[in-house]
Amino acid sequence: MAESPLFAVDTRALPWEERFNEHLGKTLYRKNLITDPDTGMEIRIVKYPAGVINKLHTHPCAHGMYVIEGRLVTHAGEYGPGSFVWFPEGQRMEHGATASEDVVVLFITNKPFEIHYVE
């Protein structure tokens, strides 16, 4: 059985990709690290600018956020650096940055990512 090659990326050297969210009218930032072609699992670094909260929504995938910098604001509380927050598939949720500082998270999904806003 052939081994898969080691994969490494210098995240500091990756530029931030700007992603305008039409629903929020705001720009979020991300650095895509890897997507598994078999499962659709994704890992990326995401930055929410200060004051940006991704309003009530659901996902058809579970996902986790490991807080690298700042504080992650969610519908269930705030979490600082070193915290890992897991959002179950289909759960109604909100998350983003505090009003005073950006939040940077390692974002991990268990299958392909989609977002569905709750009106």
Short mmCIF file of C-alpha atoms in Angstrom, two decimals:
data_model
loop_
_atom_site.label_atom_id
_atom_site.label_comp_id
_atom_site.label_asym_id
_atom_site.label_seq_id
_atom_site.Cartn_x
_atom_site.Cartn_y
_atom_site.Cartn_z
CA MET A 1 0.00 0.00 0.00
CA ALA A 2 1.44 3.36 -1.04
CA GLU A 3 1.66 6.01 1.65
CA SER A 4 0.20 9.43 1.06
CA PRO A 5 2.86 12.13 0.93
CA LEU A 6 3.29 14.44 3.89
CA PHE A 7 1.42 17.71 3.45
CA ALA A 8 2.64 20.91 5.09
CA VAL A 9 1.87 24.57 4.54
CA ASP A 10 3.32 27.75 6.05
CA THR A 11 0.09 29.50 7.02
CA ARG A 12 1.95 32.75 7.69
CA ALA A 13 3.00 32.87 4.02
CA LEU A 14 -0.54 32.34 2.68
CA PRO A 15 -2.38 35.54 1.80
CA TRP A 16 -5.82 36.17 3.25
CA GLU A 17 -8.56 35.50 0.69
CA GLU A 18 -11.35 38.07 0.91
CA ARG A 19 -14.84 36.54 0.81
CA PHE A 20 -17.71 39.01 0.64
CA ASN A 21 -20.81 37.59 2.34
CA GLU A 22 -23.84 39.05 0.57
CA HIS A 23 -26.18 37.99 3.36
CA LEU A 24 -24.15 39.93 5.95
CA GLY A 25 -22.98 42.71 3.67
CA LYS A 26 -19.50 42.17 5.15
CA THR A 27 -16.19 40.67 4.09
CA LEU A 28 -14.74 37.65 5.89
CA TYR A 29 -11.22 36.35 5.35
CA ARG A 30 -9.85 32.85 4.97
CA LYS A 31 -6.80 30.78 4.19
CA ASN A 32 -7.76 27.41 2.69
CA LEU A 33 -5.45 24.69 3.97
CA ILE A 34 -6.85 21.39 2.68
CA THR A 35 -9.99 19.75 1.33
CA ASP A 36 -10.32 15.96 1.31
CA PRO A 37 -11.53 14.93 -2.17
CA ASP A 38 -13.16 11.74 -0.82
CA THR A 39 -15.12 13.13 2.16
CA GLY A 40 -15.31 16.86 1.41
CA MET A 41 -13.80 17.59 4.86
CA GLU A 42 -12.23 21.05 4.89
CA ILE A 43 -9.69 22.81 7.08
CA ARG A 44 -9.12 26.54 6.77
CA ILE A 45 -8.18 29.54 8.86
CA VAL A 46 -11.00 32.09 9.08
CA LYS A 47 -10.90 35.69 10.31
CA TYR A 48 -14.04 37.56 11.33
CA PRO A 49 -13.36 41.31 11.59
CA ALA A 50 -14.37 43.07 14.81
CA GLY A 51 -18.14 43.35 15.12
CA VAL A 52 -18.99 40.82 12.40
CA ILE A 53 -21.37 38.08 13.56
CA ASN A 54 -22.55 35.42 11.14
CA LYS A 55 -26.29 35.63 11.82
CA LEU A 56 -28.56 32.69 12.62
CA HIS A 57 -27.83 29.83 10.21
CA THR A 58 -27.39 26.07 9.87
CA HIS A 59 -24.98 23.76 8.07
CA PRO A 60 -25.52 20.26 6.62
CA CYS A 61 -22.12 19.43 8.11
CA ALA A 62 -20.68 19.55 11.59
CA HIS A 63 -17.80 21.93 12.15
CA GLY A 64 -15.36 22.97 14.80
CA MET A 65 -13.56 26.20 15.53
CA TYR A 66 -10.27 26.37 17.42
CA VAL A 67 -9.72 29.95 18.58
CA ILE A 68 -6.23 31.19 17.65
CA GLU A 69 -6.63 34.93 18.36
CA GLY A 70 -9.37 37.12 19.82
CA ARG A 71 -12.66 35.90 21.23
CA LEU A 72 -15.25 33.82 19.38
CA VAL A 73 -18.79 35.02 20.10
CA THR A 74 -21.48 32.33 19.67
CA HIS A 75 -25.17 31.92 20.45
CA ALA A 76 -24.03 29.99 23.55
CA GLY A 77 -21.26 32.24 24.90
CA GLU A 78 -17.77 33.61 24.24
CA TYR A 79 -14.59 31.59 23.92
CA GLY A 80 -10.98 32.78 24.01
CA PRO A 81 -7.68 31.57 22.56
CA GLY A 82 -7.10 27.87 23.03
CA SER A 83 -10.82 27.03 23.10
CA PHE A 84 -12.26 24.46 20.70
CA VAL A 85 -15.98 24.79 19.93
CA TRP A 86 -17.86 22.02 18.07
CA PHE A 87 -21.12 22.81 16.26
CA PRO A 88 -23.24 19.70 15.49
CA GLU A 89 -24.69 19.20 12.02
CA GLY A 90 -28.01 21.02 11.53
CA GLN A 91 -27.78 23.09 14.73
CA ARG A 92 -29.07 26.68 14.55
CA MET A 93 -26.12 28.91 15.40
CA GLU A 94 -24.49 32.31 15.35
CA HIS A 95 -20.78 33.02 15.61
CA GLY A 96 -18.27 35.76 14.93
CA ALA A 97 -16.09 38.42 16.54
CA THR A 98 -16.57 40.72 19.50
CA ALA A 99 -17.24 44.39 18.80
CA SER A 100 -13.70 45.34 19.85
CA GLU A 101 -11.40 42.82 18.13
CA ASP A 102 -11.04 40.40 15.24
CA VAL A 103 -11.25 36.67 15.88
CA VAL A 104 -9.10 34.13 14.03
CA VAL A 105 -10.07 30.46 14.14
CA LEU A 106 -8.96 27.16 12.68
CA PHE A 107 -12.16 25.98 11.00
CA ILE A 108 -12.71 22.24 10.43
CA THR A 109 -15.68 20.54 8.75
CA ASN A 110 -16.49 16.84 8.63
CA LYS A 111 -17.89 16.95 5.07
CA PRO A 112 -18.64 19.53 2.33
CA PHE A 113 -19.47 22.99 3.68
CA GLU A 114 -22.70 24.82 2.95
CA ILE A 115 -24.47 27.60 4.85
CA HIS A 116 -28.23 28.12 5.10
CA TYR A 117 -29.46 31.32 6.74
CA VAL A 118 -32.54 31.18 8.94
CA GLU A 119 -34.87 34.03 8.01
#
